[in-house]
Short mmCIF file of N, CA and C in Angstrom, two decimals:
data_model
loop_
_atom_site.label_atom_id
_atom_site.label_comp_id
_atom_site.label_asym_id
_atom_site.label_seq_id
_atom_site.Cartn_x
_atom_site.Cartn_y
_atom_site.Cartn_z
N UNK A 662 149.23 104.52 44.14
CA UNK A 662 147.85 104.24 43.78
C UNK A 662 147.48 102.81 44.14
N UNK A 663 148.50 101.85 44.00
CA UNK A 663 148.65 100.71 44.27
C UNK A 663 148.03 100.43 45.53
N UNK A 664 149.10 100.97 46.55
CA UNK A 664 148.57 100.78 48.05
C UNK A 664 147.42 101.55 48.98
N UNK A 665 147.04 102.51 47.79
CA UNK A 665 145.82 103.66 48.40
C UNK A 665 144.65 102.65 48.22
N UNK A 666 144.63 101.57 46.56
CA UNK A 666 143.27 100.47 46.74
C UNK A 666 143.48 99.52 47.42
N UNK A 667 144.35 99.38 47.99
CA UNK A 667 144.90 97.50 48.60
C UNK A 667 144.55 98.64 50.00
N UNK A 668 144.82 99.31 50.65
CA UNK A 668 144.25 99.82 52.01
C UNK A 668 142.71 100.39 51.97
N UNK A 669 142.06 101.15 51.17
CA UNK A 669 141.27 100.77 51.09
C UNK A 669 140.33 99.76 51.33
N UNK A 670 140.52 98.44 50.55
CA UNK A 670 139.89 97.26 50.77
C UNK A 670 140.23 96.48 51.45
N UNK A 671 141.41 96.88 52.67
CA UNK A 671 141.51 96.33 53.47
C UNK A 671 140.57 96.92 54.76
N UNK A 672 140.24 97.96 55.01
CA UNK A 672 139.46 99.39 55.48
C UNK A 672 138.34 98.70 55.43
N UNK A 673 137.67 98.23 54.02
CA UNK A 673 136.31 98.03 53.89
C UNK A 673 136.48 96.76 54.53
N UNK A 674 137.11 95.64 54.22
CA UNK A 674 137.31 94.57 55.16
C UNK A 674 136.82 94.59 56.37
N UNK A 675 137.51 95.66 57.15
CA UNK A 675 137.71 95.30 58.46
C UNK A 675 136.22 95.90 59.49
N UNK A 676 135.30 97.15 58.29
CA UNK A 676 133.90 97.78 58.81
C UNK A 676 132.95 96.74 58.50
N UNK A 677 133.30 95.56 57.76
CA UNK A 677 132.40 94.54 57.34
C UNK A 677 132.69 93.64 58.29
N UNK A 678 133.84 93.70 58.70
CA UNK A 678 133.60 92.66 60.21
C UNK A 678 133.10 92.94 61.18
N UNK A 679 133.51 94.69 61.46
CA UNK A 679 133.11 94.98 62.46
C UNK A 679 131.37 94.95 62.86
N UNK A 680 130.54 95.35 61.56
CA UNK A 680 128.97 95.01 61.01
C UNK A 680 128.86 93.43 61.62
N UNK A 681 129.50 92.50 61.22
CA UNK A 681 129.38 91.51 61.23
C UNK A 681 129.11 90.61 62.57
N UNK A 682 130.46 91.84 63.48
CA UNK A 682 130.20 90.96 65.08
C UNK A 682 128.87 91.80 65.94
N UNK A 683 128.37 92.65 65.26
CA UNK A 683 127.18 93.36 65.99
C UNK A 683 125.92 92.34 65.22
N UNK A 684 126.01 92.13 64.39
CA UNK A 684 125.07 91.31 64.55
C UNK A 684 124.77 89.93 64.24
N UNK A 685 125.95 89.11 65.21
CA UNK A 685 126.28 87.66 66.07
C UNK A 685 125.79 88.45 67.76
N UNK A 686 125.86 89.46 68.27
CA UNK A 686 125.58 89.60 69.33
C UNK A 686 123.90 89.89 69.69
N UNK A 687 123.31 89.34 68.29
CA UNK A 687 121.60 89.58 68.55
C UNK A 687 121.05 88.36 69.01
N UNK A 688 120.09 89.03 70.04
CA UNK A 688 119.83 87.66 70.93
C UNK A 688 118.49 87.46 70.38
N UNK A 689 117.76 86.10 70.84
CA UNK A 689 116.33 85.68 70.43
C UNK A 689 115.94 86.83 71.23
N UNK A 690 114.12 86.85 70.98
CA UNK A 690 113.65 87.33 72.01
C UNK A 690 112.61 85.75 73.58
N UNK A 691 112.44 87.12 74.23
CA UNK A 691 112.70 86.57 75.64
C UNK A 691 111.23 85.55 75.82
N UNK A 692 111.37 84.14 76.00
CA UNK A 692 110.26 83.43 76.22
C UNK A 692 108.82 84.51 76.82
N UNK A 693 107.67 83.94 76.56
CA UNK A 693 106.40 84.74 77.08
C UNK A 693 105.69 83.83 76.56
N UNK A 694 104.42 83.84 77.61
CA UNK A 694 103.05 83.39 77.57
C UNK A 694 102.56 83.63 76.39
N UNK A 695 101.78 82.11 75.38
CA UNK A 695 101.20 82.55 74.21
C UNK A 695 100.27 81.44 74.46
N UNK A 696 98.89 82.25 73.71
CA UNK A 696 97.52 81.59 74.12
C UNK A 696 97.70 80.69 72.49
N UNK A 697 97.27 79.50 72.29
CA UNK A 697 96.72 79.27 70.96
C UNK A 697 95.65 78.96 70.68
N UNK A 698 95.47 78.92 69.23
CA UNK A 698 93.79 78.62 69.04
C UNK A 698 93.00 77.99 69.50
N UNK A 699 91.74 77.95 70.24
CA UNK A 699 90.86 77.01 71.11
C UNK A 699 90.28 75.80 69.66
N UNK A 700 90.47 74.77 70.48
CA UNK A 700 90.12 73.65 69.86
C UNK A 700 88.69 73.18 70.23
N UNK A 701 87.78 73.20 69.49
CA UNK A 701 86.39 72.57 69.82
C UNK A 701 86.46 71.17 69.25
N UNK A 702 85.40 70.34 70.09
CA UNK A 702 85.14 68.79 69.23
C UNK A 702 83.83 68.48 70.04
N UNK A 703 82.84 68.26 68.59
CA UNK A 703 82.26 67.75 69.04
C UNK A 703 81.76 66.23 69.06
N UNK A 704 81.56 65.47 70.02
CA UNK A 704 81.53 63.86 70.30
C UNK A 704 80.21 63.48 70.19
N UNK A 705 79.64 62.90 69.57
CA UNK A 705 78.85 61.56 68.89
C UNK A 705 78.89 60.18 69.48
N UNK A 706 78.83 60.06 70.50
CA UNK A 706 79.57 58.84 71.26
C UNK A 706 78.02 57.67 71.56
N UNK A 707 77.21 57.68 72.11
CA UNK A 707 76.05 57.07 72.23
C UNK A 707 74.92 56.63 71.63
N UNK A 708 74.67 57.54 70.65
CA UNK A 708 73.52 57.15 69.63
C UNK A 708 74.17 57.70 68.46
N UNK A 709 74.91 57.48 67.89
CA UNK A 709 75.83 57.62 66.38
C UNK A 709 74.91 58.60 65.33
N UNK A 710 75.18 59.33 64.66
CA UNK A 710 74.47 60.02 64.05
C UNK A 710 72.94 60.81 63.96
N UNK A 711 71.83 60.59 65.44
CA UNK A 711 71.27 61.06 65.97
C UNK A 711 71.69 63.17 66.47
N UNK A 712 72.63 63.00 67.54
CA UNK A 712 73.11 64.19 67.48
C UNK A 712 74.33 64.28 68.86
N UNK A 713 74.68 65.46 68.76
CA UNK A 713 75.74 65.25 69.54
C UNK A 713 75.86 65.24 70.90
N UNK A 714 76.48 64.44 71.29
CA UNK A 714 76.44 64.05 73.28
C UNK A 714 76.79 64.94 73.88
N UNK A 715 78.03 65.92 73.57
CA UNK A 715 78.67 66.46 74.07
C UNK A 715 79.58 67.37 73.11
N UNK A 716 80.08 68.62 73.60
CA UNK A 716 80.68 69.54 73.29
C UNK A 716 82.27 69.76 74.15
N UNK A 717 83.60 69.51 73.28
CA UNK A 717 84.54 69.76 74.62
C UNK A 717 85.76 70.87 73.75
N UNK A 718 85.99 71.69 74.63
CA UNK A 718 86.83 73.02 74.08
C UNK A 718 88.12 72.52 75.18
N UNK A 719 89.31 72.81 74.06
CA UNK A 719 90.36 72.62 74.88
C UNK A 719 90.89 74.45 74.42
N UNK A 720 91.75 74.79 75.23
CA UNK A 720 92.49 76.18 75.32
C UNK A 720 94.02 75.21 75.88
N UNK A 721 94.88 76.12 75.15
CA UNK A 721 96.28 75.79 75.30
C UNK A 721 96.82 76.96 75.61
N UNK A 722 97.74 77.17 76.77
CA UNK A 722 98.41 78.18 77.11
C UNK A 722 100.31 77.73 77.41
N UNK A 723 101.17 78.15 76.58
CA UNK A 723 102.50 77.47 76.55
C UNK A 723 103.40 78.56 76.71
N UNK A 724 104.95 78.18 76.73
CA UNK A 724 105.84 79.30 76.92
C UNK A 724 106.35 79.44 75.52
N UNK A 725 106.51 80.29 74.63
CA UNK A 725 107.33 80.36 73.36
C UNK A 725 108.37 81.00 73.24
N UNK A 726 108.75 81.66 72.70
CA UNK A 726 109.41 80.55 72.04
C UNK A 726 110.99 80.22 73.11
N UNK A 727 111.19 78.44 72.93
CA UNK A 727 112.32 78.16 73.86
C UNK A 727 112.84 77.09 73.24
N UNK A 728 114.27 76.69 73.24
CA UNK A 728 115.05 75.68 72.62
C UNK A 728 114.67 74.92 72.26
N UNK A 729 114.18 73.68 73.73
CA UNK A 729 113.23 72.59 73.25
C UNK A 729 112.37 72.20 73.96
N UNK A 730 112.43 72.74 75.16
CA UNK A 730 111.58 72.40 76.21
C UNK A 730 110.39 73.32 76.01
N UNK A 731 109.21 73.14 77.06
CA UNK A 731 108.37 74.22 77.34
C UNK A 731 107.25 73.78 78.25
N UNK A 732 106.64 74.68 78.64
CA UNK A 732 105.11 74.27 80.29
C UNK A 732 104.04 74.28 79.34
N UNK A 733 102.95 73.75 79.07
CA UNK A 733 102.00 73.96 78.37
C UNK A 733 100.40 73.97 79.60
N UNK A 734 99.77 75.05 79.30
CA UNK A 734 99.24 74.58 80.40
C UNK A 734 98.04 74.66 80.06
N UNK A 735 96.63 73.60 79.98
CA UNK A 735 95.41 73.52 79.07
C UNK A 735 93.97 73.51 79.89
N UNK A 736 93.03 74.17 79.73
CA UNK A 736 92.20 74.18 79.94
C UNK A 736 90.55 73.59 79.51
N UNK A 737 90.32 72.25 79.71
CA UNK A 737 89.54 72.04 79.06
C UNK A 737 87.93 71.53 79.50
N UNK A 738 86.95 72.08 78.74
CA UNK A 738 85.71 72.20 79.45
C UNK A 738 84.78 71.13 78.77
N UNK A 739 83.37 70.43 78.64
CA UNK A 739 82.48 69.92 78.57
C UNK A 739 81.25 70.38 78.65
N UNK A 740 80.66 70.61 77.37
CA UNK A 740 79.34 71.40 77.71
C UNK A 740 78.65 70.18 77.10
N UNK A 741 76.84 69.58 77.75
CA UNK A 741 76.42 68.71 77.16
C UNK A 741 74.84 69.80 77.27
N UNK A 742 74.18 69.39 76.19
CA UNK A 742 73.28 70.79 76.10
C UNK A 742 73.05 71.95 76.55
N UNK A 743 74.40 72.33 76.07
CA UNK A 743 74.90 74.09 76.68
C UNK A 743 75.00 74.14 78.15
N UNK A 744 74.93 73.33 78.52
CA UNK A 744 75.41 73.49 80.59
C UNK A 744 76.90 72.78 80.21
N UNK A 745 77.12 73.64 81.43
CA UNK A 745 78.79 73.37 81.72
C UNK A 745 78.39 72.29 82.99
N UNK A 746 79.06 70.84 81.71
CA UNK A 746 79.19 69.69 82.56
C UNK A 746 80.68 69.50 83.75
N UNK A 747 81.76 69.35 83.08
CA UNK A 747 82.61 69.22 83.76
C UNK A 747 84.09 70.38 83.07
N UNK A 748 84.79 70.64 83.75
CA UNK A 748 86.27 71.52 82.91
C UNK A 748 87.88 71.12 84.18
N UNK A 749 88.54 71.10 83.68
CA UNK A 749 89.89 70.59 83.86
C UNK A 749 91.13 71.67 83.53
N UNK A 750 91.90 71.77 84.79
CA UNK A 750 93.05 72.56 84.25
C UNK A 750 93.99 71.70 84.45
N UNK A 751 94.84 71.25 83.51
CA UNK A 751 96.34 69.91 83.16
C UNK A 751 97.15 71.24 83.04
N UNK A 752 98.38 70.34 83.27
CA UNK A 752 99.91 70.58 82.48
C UNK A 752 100.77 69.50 82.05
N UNK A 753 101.53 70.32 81.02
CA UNK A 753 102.11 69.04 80.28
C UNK A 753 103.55 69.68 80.45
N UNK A 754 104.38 69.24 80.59
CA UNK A 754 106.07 69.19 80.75
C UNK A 754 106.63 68.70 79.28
N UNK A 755 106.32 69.52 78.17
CA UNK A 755 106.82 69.82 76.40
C UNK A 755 108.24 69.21 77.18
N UNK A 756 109.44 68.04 76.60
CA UNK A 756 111.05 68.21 77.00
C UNK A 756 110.98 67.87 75.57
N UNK A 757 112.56 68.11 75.49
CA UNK A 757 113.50 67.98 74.54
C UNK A 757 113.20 66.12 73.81
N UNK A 758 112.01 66.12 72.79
CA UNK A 758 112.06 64.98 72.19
C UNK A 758 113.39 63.88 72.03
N UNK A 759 114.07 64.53 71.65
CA UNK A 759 115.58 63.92 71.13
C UNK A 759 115.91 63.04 72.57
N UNK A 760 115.96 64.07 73.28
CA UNK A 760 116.44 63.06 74.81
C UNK A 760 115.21 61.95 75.54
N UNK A 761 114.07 62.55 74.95
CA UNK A 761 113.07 61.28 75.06
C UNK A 761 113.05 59.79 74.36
N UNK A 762 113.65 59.99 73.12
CA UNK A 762 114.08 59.18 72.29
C UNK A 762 113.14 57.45 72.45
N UNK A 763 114.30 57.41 73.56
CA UNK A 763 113.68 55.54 74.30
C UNK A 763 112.43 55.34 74.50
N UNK A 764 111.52 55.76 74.96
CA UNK A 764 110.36 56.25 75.48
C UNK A 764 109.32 55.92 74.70
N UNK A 765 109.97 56.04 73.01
CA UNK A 765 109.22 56.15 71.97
C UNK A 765 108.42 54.85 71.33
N UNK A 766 108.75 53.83 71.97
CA UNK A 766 108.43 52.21 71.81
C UNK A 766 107.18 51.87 72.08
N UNK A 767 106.69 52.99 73.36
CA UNK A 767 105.35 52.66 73.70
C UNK A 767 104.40 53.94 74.08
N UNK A 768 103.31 53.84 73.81
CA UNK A 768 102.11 55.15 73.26
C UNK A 768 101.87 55.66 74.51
N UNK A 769 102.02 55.01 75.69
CA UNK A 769 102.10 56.06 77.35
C UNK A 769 103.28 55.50 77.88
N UNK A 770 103.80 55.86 78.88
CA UNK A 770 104.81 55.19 79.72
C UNK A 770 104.03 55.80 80.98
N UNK A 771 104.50 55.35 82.14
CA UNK A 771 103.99 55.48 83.67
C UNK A 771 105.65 56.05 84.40
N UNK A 772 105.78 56.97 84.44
CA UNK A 772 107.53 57.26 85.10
C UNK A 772 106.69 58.26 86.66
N UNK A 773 107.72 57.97 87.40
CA UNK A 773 108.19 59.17 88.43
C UNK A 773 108.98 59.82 88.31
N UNK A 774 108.46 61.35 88.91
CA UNK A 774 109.75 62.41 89.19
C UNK A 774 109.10 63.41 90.00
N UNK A 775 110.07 64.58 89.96
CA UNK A 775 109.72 65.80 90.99
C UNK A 775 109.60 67.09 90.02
N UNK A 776 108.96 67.69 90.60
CA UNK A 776 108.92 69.19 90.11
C UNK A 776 109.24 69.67 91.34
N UNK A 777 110.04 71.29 91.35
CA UNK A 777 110.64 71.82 92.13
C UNK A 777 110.04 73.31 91.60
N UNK A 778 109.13 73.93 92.38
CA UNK A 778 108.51 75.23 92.15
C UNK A 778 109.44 76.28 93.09
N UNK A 779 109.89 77.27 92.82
CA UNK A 779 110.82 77.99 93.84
C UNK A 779 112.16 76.78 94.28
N UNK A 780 111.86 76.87 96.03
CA UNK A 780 112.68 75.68 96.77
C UNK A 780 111.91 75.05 97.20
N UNK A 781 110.73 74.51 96.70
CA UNK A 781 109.71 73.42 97.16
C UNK A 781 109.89 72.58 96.05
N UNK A 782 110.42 71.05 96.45
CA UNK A 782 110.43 70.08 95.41
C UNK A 782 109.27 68.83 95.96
N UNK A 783 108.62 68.32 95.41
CA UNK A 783 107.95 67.40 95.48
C UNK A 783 107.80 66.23 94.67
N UNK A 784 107.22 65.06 94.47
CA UNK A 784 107.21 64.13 94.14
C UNK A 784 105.72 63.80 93.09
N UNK A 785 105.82 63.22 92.14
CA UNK A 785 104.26 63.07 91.47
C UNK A 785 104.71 62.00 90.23
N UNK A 786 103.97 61.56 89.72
CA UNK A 786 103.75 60.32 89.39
C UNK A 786 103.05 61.03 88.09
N UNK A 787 103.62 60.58 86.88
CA UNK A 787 103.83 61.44 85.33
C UNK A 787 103.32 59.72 84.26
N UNK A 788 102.72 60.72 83.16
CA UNK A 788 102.27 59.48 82.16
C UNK A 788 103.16 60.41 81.09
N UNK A 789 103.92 59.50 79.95
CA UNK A 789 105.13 60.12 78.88
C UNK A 789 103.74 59.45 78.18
N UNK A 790 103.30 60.55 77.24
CA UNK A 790 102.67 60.69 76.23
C UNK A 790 103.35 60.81 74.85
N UNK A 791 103.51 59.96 74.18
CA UNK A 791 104.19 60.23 72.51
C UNK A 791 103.63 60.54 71.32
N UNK A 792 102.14 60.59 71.25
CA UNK A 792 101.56 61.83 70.88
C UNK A 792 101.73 63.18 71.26
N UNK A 793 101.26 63.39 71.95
CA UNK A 793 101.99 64.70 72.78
C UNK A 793 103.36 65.39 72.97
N UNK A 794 104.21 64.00 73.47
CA UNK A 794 105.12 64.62 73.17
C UNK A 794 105.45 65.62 74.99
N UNK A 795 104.74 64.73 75.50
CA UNK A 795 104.90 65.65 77.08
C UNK A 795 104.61 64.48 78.69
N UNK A 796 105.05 64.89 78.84
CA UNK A 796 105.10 64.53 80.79
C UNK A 796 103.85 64.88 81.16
N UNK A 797 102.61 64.61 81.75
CA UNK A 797 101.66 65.07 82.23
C UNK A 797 101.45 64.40 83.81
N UNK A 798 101.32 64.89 84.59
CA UNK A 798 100.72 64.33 86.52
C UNK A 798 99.69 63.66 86.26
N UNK A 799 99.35 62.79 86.76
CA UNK A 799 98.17 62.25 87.29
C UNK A 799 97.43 63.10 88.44
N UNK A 800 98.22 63.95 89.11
CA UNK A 800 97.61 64.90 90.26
C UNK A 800 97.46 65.59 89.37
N UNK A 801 95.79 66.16 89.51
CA UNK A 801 95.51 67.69 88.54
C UNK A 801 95.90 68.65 89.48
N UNK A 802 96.23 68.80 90.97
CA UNK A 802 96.61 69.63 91.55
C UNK A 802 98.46 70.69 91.17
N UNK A 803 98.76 69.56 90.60
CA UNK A 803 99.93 70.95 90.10
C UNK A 803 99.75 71.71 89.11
N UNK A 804 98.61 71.23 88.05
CA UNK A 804 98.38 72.46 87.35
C UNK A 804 98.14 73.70 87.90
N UNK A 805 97.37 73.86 88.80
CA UNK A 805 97.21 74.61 89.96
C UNK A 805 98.30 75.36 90.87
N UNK A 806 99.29 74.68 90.98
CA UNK A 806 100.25 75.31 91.19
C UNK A 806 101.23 75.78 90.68
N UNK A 807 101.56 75.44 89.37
CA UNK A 807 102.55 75.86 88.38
C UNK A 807 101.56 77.00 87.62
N UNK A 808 100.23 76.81 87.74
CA UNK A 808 99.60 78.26 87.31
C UNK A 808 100.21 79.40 88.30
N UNK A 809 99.92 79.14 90.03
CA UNK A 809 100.24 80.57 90.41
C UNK A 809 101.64 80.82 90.55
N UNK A 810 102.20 79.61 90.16
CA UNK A 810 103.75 79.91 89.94
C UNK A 810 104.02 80.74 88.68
N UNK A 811 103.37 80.68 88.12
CA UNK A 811 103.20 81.75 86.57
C UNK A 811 103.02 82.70 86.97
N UNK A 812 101.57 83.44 88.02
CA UNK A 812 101.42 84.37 88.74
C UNK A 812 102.40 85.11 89.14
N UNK A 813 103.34 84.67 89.85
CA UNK A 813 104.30 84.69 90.36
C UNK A 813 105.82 84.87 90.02
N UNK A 814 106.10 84.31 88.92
CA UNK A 814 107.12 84.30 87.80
C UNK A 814 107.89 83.26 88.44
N UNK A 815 107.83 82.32 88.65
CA UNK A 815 108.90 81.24 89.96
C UNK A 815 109.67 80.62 88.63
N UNK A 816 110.90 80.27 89.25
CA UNK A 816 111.50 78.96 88.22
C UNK A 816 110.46 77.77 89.12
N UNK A 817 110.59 76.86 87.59
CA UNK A 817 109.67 75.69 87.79
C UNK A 817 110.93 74.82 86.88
N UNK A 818 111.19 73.50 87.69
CA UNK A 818 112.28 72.32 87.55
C UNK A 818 111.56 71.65 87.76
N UNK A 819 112.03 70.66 86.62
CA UNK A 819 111.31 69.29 86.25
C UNK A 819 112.37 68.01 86.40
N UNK A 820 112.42 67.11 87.33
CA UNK A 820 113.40 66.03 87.49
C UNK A 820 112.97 64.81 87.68
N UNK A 821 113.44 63.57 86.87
CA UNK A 821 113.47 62.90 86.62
C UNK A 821 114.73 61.46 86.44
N UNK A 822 114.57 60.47 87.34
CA UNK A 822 115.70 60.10 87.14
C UNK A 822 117.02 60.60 88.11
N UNK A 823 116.49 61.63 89.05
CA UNK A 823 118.20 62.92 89.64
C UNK A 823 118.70 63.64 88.61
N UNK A 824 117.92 63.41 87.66
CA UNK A 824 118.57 64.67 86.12
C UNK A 824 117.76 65.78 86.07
N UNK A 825 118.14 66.84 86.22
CA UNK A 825 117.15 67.83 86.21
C UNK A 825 116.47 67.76 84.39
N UNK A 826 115.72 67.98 84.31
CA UNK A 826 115.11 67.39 82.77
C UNK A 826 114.66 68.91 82.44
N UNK A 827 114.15 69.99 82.93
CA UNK A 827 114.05 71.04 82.37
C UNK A 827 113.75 72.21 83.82
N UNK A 828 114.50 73.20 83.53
CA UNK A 828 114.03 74.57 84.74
C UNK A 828 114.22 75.91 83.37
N UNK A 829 113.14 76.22 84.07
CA UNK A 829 112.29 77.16 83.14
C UNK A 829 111.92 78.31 84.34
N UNK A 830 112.48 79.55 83.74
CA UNK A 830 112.28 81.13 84.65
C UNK A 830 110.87 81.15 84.21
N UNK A 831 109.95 81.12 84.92
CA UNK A 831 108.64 81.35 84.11
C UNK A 831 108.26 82.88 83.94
N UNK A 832 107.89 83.49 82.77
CA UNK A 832 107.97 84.61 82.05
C UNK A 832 106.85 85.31 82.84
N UNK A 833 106.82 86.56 83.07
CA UNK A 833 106.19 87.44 83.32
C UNK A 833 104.36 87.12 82.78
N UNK A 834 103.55 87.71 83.85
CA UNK A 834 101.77 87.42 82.65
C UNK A 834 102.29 88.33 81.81
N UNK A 835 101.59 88.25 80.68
CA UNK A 835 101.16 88.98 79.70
C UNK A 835 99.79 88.89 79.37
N UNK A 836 99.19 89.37 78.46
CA UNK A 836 98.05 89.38 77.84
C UNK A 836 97.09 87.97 77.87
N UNK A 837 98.19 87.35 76.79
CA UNK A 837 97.57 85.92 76.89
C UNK A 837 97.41 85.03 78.33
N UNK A 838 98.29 85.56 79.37
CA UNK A 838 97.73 84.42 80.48
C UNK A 838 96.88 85.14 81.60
N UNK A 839 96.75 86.83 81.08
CA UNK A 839 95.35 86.81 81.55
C UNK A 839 94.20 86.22 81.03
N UNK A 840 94.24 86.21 79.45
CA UNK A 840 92.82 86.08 79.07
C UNK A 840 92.56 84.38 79.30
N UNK A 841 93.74 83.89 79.42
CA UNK A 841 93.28 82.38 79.84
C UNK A 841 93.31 82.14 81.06
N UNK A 842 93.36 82.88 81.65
CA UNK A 842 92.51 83.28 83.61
C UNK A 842 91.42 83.56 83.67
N UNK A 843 91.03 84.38 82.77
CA UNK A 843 89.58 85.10 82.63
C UNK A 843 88.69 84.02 82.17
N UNK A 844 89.16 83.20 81.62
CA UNK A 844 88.31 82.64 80.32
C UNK A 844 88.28 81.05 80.45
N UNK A 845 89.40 80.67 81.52
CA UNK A 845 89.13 78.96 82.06
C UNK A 845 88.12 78.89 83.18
N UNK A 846 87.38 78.22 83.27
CA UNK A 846 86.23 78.02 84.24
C UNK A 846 87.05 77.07 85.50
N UNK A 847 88.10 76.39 85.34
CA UNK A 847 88.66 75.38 86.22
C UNK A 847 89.38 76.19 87.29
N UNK A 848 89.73 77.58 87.06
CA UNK A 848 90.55 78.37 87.91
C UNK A 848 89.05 78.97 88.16
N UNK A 849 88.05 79.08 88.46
CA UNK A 849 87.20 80.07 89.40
C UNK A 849 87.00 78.57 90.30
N UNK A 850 86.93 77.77 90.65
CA UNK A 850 86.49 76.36 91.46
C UNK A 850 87.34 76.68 92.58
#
């Protein structure tokens, strides 16, 4: 009787491990395009409390969920009495804060590096934002291209320094990066 409960609970032991390594083998799920809430502001800038100068909507389109990195890619417009004054499509290069660390002393920095779309690497000239918290070009033209690299699903590498600083499989469209195709005015130009 002795050894019928001591095997036993050795039995149950060993189906509780086995439970155990099935689920250590669950993976995250797989980065994808996520739209977030559109940000309106409106600016008061010229005649102070009279009424407002201007109207500006930002749209954020990013990869989620991922370690620490991520592409953020924003769309933002200017309406000044309901006409569409001016709109902008940026990207921001989200890296791993922690390894930004140094950076943190001063509210922009001015750095160079390359982005590498597919096997096309190029060169561009980046402001380190610490609000933000991101790499942004001074060329608005790669937003433009890391969009149809989205199109496309391309890895997109970010280097800096000869360190590759982040390569990212860019995720399939989904939903959200149609409707922020449909819905940015800077991609019909």
């Amino acid at each position: 009787m002795k050894y019928a409960t001591l095997s036993a609970s050795v039995l149950g032991l060993s189906a509780l491990a086995a439970h155990a390594d099935t689920e250590i083998t669950e993976t995250a799920p797989p980065p994808q395009w996520t739209l977030e809430q559109p940000e309106l502001m409106n600016v008061d800038g010229s005649d102070p409390g009279t009424s407002t100068d201007f109207v500006a909507a930002i749209e954020r389109l990013s990869i989620k969920p991922t370690d620490t990195t991520s592409i953020t890619l924003t769309c933002q417009t200017v309406r000044r009495n309901g006409e569409l004054e001016d709109t902008r499509l940026n990207v921001g290069f989200d890296l791993d804060t922690n390894a930004e660390v140094f950076l943190s002393r001063m509210s922009v920095r001015k750095v160079s590096g390359k982005v590498r779309i597919g096997d096309e690497t190029t060169s561009y000239g980046f402001q380190w934002n610490v609000k933000t918290q991101a790499y942004v070009p001074f060329d608005r033209r790669l937003a433009r291209r890391i969009f149809n690299a989205g199109v496309r699903g391309d890895e997109v590498a970010f280097i800096r320094s000869g360190d590759t600083k982040m390569s990212i499989d860019l995720p399939e469209m989904n939903e959200d990066f149609r409707t922020f195709a449909r819905g940015c005015p800077a991609l019909k130009q």
